Short mmCIF file of N, CA and C in Angstrom, two decimals:
data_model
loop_
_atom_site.label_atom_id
_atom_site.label_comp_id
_atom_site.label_asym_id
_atom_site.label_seq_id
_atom_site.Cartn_x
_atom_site.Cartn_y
_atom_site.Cartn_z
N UNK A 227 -7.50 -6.29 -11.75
CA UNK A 227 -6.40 -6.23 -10.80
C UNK A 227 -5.98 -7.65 -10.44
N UNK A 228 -4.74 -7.63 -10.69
CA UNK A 228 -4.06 -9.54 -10.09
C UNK A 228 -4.10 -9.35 -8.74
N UNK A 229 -4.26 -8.32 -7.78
CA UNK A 229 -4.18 -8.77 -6.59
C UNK A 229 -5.54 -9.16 -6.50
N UNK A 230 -6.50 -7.96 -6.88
CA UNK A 230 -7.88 -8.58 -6.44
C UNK A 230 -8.28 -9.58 -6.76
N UNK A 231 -8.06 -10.32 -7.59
CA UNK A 231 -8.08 -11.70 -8.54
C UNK A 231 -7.63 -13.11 -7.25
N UNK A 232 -6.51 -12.59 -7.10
CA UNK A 232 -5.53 -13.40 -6.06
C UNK A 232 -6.75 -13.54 -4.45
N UNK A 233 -6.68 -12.44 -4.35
CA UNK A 233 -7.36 -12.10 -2.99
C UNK A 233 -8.77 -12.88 -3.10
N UNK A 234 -9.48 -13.09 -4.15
CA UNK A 234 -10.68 -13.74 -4.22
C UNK A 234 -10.66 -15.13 -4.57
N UNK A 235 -9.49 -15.59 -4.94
CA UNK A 235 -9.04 -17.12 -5.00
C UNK A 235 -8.64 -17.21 -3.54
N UNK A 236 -7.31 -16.97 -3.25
CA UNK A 236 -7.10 -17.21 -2.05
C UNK A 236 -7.81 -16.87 -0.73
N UNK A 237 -8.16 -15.68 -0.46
CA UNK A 237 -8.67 -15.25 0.75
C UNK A 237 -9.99 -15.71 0.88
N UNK A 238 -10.65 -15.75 -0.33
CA UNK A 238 -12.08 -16.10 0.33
C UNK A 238 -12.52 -17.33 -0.98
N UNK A 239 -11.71 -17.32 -1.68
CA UNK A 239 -12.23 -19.03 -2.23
C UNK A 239 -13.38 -18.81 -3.08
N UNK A 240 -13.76 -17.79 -3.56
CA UNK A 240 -14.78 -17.62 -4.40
C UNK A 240 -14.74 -17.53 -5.76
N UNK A 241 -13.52 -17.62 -6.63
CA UNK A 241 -13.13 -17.47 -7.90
C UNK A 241 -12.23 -18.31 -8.54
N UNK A 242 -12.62 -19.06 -9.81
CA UNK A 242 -12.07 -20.04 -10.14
C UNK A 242 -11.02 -19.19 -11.47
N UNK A 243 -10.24 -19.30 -11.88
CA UNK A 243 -9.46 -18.85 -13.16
C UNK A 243 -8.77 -20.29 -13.91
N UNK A 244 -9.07 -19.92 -14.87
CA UNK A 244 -8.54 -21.03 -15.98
C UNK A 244 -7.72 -19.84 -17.13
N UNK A 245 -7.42 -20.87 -17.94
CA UNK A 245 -5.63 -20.88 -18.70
C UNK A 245 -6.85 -20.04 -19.69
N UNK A 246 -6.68 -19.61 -20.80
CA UNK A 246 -7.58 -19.43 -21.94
C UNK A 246 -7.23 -20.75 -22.94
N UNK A 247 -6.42 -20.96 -22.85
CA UNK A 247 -6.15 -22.75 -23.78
C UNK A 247 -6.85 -23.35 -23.52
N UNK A 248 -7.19 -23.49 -21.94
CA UNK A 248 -7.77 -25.17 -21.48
C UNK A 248 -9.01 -24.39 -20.29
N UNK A 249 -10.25 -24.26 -21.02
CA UNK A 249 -11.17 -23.19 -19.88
C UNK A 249 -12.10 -24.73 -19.27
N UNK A 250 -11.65 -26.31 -19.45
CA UNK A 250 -12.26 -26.80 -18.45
C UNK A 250 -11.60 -26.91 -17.37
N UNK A 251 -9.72 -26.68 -17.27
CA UNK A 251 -9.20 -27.07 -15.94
C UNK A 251 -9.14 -25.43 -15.63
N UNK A 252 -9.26 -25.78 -13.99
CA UNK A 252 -8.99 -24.12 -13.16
C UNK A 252 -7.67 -24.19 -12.43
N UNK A 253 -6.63 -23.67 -12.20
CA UNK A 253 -6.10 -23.10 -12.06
C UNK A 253 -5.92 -23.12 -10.35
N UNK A 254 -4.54 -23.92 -10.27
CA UNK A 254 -4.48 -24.08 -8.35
C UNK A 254 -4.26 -22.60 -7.95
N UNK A 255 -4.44 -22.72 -6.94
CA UNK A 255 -3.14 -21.12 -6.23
C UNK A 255 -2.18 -21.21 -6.92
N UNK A 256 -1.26 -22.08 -6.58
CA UNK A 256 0.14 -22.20 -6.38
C UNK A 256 0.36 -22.19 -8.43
N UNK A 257 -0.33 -22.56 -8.93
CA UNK A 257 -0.57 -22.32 -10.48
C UNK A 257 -0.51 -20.52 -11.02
N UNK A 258 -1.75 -20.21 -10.57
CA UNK A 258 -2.44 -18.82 -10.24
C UNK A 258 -0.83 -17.85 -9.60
N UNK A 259 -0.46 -18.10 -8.84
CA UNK A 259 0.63 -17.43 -8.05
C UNK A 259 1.94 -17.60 -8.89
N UNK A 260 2.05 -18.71 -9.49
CA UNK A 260 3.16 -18.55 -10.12
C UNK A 260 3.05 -17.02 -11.42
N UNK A 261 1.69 -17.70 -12.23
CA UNK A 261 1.50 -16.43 -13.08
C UNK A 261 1.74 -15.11 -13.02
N UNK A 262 1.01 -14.66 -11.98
CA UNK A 262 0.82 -13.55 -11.57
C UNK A 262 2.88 -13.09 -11.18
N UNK A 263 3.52 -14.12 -10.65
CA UNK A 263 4.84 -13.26 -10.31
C UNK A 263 5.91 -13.57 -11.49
N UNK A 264 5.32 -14.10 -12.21
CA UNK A 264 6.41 -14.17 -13.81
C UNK A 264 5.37 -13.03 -14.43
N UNK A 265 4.35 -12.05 -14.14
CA UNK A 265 4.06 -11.46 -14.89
C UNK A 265 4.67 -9.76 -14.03
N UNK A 266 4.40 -10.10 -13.20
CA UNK A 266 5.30 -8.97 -11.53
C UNK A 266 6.18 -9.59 -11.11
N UNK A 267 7.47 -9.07 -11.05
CA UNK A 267 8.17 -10.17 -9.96
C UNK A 267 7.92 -9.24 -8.49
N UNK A 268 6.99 -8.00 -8.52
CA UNK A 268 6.53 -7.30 -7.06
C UNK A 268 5.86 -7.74 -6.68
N UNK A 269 4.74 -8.64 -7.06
CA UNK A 269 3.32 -8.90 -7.13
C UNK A 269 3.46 -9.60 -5.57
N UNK A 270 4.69 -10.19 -4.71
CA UNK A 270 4.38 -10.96 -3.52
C UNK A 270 4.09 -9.65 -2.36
N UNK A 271 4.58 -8.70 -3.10
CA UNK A 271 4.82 -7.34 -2.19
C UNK A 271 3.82 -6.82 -2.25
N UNK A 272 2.79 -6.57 -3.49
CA UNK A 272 1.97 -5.77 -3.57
C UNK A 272 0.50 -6.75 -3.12
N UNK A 273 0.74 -7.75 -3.08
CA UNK A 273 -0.40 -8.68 -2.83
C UNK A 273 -0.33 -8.92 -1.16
N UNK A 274 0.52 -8.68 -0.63
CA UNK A 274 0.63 -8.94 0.84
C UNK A 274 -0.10 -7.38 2.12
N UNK A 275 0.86 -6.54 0.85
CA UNK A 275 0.15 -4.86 1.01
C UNK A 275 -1.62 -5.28 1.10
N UNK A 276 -1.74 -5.35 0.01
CA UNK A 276 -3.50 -5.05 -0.49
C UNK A 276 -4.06 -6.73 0.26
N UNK A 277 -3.44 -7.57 0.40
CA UNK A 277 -4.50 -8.70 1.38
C UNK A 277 -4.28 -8.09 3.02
N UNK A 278 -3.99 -7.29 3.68
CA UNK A 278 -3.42 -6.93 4.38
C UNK A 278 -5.32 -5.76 4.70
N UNK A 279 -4.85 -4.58 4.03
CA UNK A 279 -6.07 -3.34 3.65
C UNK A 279 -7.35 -3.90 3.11
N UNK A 280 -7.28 -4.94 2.36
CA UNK A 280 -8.78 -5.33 2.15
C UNK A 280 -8.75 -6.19 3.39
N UNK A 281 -8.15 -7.07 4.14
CA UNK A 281 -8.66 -7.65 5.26
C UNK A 281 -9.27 -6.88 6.18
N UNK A 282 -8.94 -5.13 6.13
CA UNK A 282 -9.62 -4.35 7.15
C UNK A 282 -10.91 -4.12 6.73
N UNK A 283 -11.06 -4.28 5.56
CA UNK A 283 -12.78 -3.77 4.64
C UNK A 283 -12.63 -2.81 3.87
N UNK A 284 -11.43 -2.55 3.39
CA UNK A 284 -11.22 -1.42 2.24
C UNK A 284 -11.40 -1.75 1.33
N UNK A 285 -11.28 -1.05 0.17
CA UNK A 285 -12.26 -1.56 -0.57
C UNK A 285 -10.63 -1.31 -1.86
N UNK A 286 -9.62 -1.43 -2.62
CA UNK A 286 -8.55 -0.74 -3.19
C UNK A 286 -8.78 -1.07 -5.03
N UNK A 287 -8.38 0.23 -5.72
CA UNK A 287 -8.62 -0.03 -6.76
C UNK A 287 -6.94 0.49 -6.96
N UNK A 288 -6.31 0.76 -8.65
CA UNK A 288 -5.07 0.99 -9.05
C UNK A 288 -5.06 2.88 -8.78
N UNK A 289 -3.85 2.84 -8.13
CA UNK A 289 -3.69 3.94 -7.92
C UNK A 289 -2.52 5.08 -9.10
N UNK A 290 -2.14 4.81 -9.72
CA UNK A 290 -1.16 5.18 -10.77
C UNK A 290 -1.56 6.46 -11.11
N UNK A 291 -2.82 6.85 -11.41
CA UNK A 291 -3.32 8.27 -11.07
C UNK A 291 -2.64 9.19 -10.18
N UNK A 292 -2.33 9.15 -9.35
CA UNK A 292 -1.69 9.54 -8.51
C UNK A 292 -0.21 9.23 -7.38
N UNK A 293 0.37 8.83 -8.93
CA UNK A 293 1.64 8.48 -7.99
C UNK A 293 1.46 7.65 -7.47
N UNK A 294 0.82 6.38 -7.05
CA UNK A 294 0.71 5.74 -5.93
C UNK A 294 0.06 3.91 -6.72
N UNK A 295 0.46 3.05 -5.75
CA UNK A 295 0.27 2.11 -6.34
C UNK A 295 -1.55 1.32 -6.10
N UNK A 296 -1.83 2.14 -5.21
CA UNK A 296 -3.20 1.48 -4.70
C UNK A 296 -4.22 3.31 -4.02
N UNK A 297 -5.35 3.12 -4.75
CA UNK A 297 -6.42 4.01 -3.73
C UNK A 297 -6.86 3.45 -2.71
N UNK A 298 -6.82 3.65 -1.51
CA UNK A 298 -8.08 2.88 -0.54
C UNK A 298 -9.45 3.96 -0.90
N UNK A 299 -10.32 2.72 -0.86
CA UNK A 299 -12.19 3.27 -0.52
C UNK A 299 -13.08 3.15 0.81
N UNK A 300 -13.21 3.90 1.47
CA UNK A 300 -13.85 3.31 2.52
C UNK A 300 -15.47 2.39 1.87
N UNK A 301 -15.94 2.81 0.81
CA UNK A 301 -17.16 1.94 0.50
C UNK A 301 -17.10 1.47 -0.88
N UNK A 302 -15.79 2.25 -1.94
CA UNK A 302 -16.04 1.95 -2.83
C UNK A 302 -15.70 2.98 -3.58
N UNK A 303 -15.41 3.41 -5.38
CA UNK A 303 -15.69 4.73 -5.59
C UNK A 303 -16.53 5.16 -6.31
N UNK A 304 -17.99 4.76 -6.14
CA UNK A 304 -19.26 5.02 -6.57
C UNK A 304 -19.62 5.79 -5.34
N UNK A 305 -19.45 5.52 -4.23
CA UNK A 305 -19.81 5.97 -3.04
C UNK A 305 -19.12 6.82 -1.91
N UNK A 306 -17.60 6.93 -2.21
CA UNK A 306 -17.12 7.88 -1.38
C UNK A 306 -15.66 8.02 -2.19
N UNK A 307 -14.74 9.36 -2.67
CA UNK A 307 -13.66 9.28 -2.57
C UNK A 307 -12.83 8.66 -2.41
N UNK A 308 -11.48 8.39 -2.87
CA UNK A 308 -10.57 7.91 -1.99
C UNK A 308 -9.88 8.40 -0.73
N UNK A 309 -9.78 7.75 0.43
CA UNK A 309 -9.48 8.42 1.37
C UNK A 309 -7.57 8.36 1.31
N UNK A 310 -7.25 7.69 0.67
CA UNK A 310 -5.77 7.02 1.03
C UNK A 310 -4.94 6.95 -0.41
N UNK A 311 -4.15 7.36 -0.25
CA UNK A 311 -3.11 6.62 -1.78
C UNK A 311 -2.50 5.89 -1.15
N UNK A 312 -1.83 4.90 -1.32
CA UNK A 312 -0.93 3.94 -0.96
C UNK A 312 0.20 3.75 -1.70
N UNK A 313 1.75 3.92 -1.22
CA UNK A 313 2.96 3.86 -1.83
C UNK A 313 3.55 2.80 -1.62
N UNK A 314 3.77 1.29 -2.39
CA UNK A 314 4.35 0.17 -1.69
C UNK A 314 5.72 0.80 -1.31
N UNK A 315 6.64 0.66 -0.58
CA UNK A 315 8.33 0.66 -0.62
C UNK A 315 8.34 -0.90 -0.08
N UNK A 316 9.29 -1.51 -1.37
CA UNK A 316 9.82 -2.81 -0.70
C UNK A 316 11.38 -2.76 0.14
N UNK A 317 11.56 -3.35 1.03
CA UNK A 317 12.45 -2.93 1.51
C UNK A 317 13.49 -4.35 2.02
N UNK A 318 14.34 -4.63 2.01
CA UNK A 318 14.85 -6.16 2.50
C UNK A 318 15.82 -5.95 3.48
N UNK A 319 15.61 -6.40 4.48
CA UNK A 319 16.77 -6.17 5.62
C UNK A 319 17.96 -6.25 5.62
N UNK A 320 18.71 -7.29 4.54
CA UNK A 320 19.71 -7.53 4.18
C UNK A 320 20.56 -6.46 3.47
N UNK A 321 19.25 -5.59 3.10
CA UNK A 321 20.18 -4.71 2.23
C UNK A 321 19.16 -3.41 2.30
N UNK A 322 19.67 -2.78 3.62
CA UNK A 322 18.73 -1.14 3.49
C UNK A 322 19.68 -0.33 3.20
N UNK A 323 19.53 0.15 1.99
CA UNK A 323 19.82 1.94 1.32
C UNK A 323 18.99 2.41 0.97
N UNK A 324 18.96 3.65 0.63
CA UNK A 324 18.33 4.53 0.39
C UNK A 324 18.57 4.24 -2.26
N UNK A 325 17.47 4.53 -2.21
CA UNK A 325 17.62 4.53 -4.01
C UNK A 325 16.87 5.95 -4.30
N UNK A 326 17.11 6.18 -5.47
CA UNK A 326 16.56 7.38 -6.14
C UNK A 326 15.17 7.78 -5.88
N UNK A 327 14.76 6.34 -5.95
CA UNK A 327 12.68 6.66 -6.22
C UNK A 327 12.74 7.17 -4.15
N UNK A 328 13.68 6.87 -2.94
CA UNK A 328 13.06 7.48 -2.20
C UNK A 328 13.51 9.00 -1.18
N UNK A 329 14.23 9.53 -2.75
CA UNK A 329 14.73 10.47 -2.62
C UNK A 329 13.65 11.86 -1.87
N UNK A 330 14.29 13.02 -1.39
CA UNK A 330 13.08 13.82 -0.56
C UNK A 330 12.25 14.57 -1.72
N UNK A 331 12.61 15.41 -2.79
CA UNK A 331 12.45 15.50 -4.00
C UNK A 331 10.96 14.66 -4.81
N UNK A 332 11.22 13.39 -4.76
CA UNK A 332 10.07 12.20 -5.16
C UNK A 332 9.14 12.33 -4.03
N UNK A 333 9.27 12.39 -2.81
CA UNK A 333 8.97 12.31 -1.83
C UNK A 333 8.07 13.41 -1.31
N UNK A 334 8.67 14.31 -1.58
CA UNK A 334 7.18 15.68 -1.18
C UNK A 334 6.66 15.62 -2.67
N UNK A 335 7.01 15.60 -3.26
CA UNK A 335 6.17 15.36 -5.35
C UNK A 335 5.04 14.59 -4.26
N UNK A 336 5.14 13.62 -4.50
CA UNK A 336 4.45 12.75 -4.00
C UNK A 336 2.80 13.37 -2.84
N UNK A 337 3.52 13.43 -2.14
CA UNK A 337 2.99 14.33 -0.83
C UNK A 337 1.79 15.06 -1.34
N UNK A 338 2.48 16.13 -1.96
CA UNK A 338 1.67 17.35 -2.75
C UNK A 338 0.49 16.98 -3.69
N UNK A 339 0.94 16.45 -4.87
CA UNK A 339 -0.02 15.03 -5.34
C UNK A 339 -1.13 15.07 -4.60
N UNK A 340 -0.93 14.15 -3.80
CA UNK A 340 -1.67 13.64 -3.03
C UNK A 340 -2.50 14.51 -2.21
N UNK A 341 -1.98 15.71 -1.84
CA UNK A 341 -2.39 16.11 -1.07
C UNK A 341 -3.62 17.39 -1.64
N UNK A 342 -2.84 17.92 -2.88
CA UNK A 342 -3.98 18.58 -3.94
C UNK A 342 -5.50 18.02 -3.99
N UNK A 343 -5.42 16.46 -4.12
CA UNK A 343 -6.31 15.78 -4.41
C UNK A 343 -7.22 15.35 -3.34
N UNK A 344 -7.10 15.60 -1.70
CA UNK A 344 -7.68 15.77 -0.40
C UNK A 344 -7.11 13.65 -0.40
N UNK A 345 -6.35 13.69 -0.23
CA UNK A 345 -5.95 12.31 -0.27
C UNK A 345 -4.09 12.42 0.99
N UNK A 346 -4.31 11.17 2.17
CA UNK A 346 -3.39 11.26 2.52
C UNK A 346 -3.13 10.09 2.35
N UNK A 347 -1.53 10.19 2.35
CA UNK A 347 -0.61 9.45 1.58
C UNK A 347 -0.14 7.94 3.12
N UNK A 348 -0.34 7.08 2.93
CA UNK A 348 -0.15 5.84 3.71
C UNK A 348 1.03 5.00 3.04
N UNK A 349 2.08 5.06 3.43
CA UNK A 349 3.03 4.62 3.09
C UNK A 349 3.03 2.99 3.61
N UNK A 350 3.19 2.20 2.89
CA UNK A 350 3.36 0.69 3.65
C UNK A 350 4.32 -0.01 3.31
N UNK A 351 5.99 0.07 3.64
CA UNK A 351 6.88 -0.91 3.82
C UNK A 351 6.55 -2.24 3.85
N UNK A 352 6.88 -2.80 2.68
CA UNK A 352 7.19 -4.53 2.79
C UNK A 352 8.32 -4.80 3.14
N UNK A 353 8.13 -5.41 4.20
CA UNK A 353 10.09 -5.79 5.00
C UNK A 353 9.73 -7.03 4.71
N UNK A 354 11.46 -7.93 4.27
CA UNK A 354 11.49 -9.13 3.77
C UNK A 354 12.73 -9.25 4.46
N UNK A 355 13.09 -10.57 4.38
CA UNK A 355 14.40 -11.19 4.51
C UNK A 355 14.88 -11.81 3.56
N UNK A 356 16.14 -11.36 2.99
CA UNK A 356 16.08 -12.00 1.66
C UNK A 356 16.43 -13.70 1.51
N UNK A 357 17.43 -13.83 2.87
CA UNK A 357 17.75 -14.93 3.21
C UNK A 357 16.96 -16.32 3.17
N UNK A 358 15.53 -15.74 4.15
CA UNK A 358 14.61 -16.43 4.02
C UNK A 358 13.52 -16.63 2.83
N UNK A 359 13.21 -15.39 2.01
CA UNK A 359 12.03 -15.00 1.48
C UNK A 359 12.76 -16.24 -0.07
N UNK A 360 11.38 -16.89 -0.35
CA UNK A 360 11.47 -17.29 -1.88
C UNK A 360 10.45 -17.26 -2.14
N UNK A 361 9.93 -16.54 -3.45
CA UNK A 361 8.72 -15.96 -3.91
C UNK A 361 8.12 -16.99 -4.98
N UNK A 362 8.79 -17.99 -5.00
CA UNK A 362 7.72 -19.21 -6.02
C UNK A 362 6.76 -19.78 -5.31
N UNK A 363 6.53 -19.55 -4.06
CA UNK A 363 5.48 -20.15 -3.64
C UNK A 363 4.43 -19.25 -2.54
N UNK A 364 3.72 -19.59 -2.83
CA UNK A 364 2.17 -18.23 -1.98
C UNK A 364 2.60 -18.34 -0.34
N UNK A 365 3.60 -19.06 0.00
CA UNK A 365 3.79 -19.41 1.80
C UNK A 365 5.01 -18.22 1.59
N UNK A 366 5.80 -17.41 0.88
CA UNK A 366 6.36 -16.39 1.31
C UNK A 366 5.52 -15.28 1.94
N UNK A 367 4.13 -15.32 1.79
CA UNK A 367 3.99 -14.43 2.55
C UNK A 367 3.29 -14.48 3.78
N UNK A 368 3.80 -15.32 4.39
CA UNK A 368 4.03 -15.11 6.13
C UNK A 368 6.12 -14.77 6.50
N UNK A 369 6.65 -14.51 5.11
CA UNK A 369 7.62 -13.93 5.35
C UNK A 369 7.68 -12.70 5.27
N UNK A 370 6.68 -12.25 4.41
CA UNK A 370 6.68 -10.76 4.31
C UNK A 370 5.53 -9.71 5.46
N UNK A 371 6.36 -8.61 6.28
CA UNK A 371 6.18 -8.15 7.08
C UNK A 371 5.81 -6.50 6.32
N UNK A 372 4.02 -6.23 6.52
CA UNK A 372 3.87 -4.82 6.30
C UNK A 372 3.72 -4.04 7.56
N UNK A 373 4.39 -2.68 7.44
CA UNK A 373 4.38 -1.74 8.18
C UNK A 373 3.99 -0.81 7.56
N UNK A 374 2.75 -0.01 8.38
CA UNK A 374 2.08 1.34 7.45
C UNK A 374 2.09 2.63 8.17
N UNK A 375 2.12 3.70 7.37
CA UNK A 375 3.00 4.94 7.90
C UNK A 375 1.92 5.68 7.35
N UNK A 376 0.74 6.35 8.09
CA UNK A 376 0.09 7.57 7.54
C UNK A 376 1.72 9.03 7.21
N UNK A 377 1.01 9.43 6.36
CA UNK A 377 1.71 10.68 6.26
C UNK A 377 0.70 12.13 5.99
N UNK A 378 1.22 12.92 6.67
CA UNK A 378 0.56 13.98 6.41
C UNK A 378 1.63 15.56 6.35
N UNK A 379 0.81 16.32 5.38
CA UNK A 379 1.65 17.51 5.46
C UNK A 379 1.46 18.53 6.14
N UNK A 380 2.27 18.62 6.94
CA UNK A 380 2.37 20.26 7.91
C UNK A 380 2.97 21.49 7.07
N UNK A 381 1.82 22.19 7.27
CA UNK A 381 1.13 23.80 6.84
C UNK A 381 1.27 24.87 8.27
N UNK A 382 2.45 25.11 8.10
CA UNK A 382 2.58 26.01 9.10
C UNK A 382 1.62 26.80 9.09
N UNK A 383 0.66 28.07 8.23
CA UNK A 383 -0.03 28.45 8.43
C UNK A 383 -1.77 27.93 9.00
N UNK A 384 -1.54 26.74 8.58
CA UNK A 384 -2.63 26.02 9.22
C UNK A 384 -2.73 25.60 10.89
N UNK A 385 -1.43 25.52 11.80
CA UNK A 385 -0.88 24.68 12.68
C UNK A 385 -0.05 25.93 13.69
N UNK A 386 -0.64 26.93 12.93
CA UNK A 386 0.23 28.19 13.98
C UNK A 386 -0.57 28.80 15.09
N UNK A 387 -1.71 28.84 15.23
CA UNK A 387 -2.76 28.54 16.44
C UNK A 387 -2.52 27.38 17.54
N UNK A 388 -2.05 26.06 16.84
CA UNK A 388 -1.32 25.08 17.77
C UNK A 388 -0.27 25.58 18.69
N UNK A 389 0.86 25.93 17.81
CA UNK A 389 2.00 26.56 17.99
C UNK A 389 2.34 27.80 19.11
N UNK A 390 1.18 28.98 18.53
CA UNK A 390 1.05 29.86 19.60
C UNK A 390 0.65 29.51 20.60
N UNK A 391 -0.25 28.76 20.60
CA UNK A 391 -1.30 28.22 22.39
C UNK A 391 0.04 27.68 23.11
N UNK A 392 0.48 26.42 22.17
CA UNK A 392 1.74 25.94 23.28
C UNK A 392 2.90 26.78 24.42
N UNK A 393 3.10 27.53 22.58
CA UNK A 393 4.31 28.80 23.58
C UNK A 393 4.03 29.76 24.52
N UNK A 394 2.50 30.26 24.34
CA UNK A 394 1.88 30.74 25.40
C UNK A 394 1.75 30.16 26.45
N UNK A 395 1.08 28.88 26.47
CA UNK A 395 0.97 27.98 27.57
C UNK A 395 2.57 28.18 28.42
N UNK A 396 3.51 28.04 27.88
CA UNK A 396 4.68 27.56 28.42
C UNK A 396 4.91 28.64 29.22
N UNK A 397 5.37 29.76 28.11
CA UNK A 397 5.82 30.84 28.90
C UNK A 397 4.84 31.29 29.88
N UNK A 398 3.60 31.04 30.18
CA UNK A 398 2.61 31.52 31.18
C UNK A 398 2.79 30.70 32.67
N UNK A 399 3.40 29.56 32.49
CA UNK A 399 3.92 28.16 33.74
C UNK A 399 4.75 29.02 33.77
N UNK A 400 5.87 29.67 33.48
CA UNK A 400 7.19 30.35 34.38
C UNK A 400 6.96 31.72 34.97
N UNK A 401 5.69 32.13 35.04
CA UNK A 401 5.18 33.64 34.87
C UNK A 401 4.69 33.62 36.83
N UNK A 402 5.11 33.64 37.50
CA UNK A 402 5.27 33.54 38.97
C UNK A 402 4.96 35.13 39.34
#
């Protein structure tokens, strides 16, 4: 994984990468970072996502299995499930519409997916500015802003015990 790669150069300084041409010089960040986004031009999006979730202690492997761009692990997946799929949406302020991929259609697909598989779906918006944002260098991302959105699906038959208590409740307050 180039993020996890990234994340262990940058975040914690523990991994050196060299060219395969030249394996005595290593490879700056700003070297390293260029690569990685002439090989993604998402990679500032998806690396900001996942330094973001592993800073909490998750543990994320590739999610493409399931629709989704990232699994979270709470320990790993030798040791527990995935609890999470993760869907990047990049999004730029300059220019919010709506596109095909976040049509409702893709969107419960998605869901269902996910949800077959005892996995809920965490949506995490990368908001950018396009004005500001330039992605040749690893300092765009204190431009890029994640926002994360559990999602879950409501099963009316599951949630109709909720439903009844409430309306009972209610109509029982006007019952004088």
């Amino acid at each position: 994984m180039y993020e996890e790669a990234f994340y262990l150069k940058f975040g914690l300084d523990c991994l050196n990468v060299c060219h395969e041409d030249n394996q005595n010089h290593f490879l700056s960040i700003d070297e390293i970072w260029k690569l990685f986004v002439a090989y993604d031009p998402d990679f500032p999006f998806k690396y900001a996502t996942y330094h973001k979730l592993r800073s909490k202690g998750w543990i994320l492997k590739y999610g493409i299995k399931y629709g989704c761009d990232f699994l979270v692990y709470y320990e790993g997946p030798d040791r527990y499930h995935a609890s999470y799929s993760v869907k990047i949406k990049i999004k730029d302020l300059n220019s919010i519409e709506e596109n095909e991929s976040d049509s409702f259609t893709q969107f419960s697909s998605l869901v269902r997916i996910n949800e077959t598989a005892s996995k809920d779906l965490l949506l995490c918006y990368a908001i950018f500015d396009s004005n500001e944002l330039c992605i040749d260098s690893v300092q765009c991302l204190s431009k890029i802003n994640i926002m994360e959105m559990l999602i879950n699906r409501w099963v009316p038959e599951e949630n109709r015990d909720i439903q009844m208590g409430q309306s009972c409740t209610n109509v029982n307050e006007f019952d004088d």
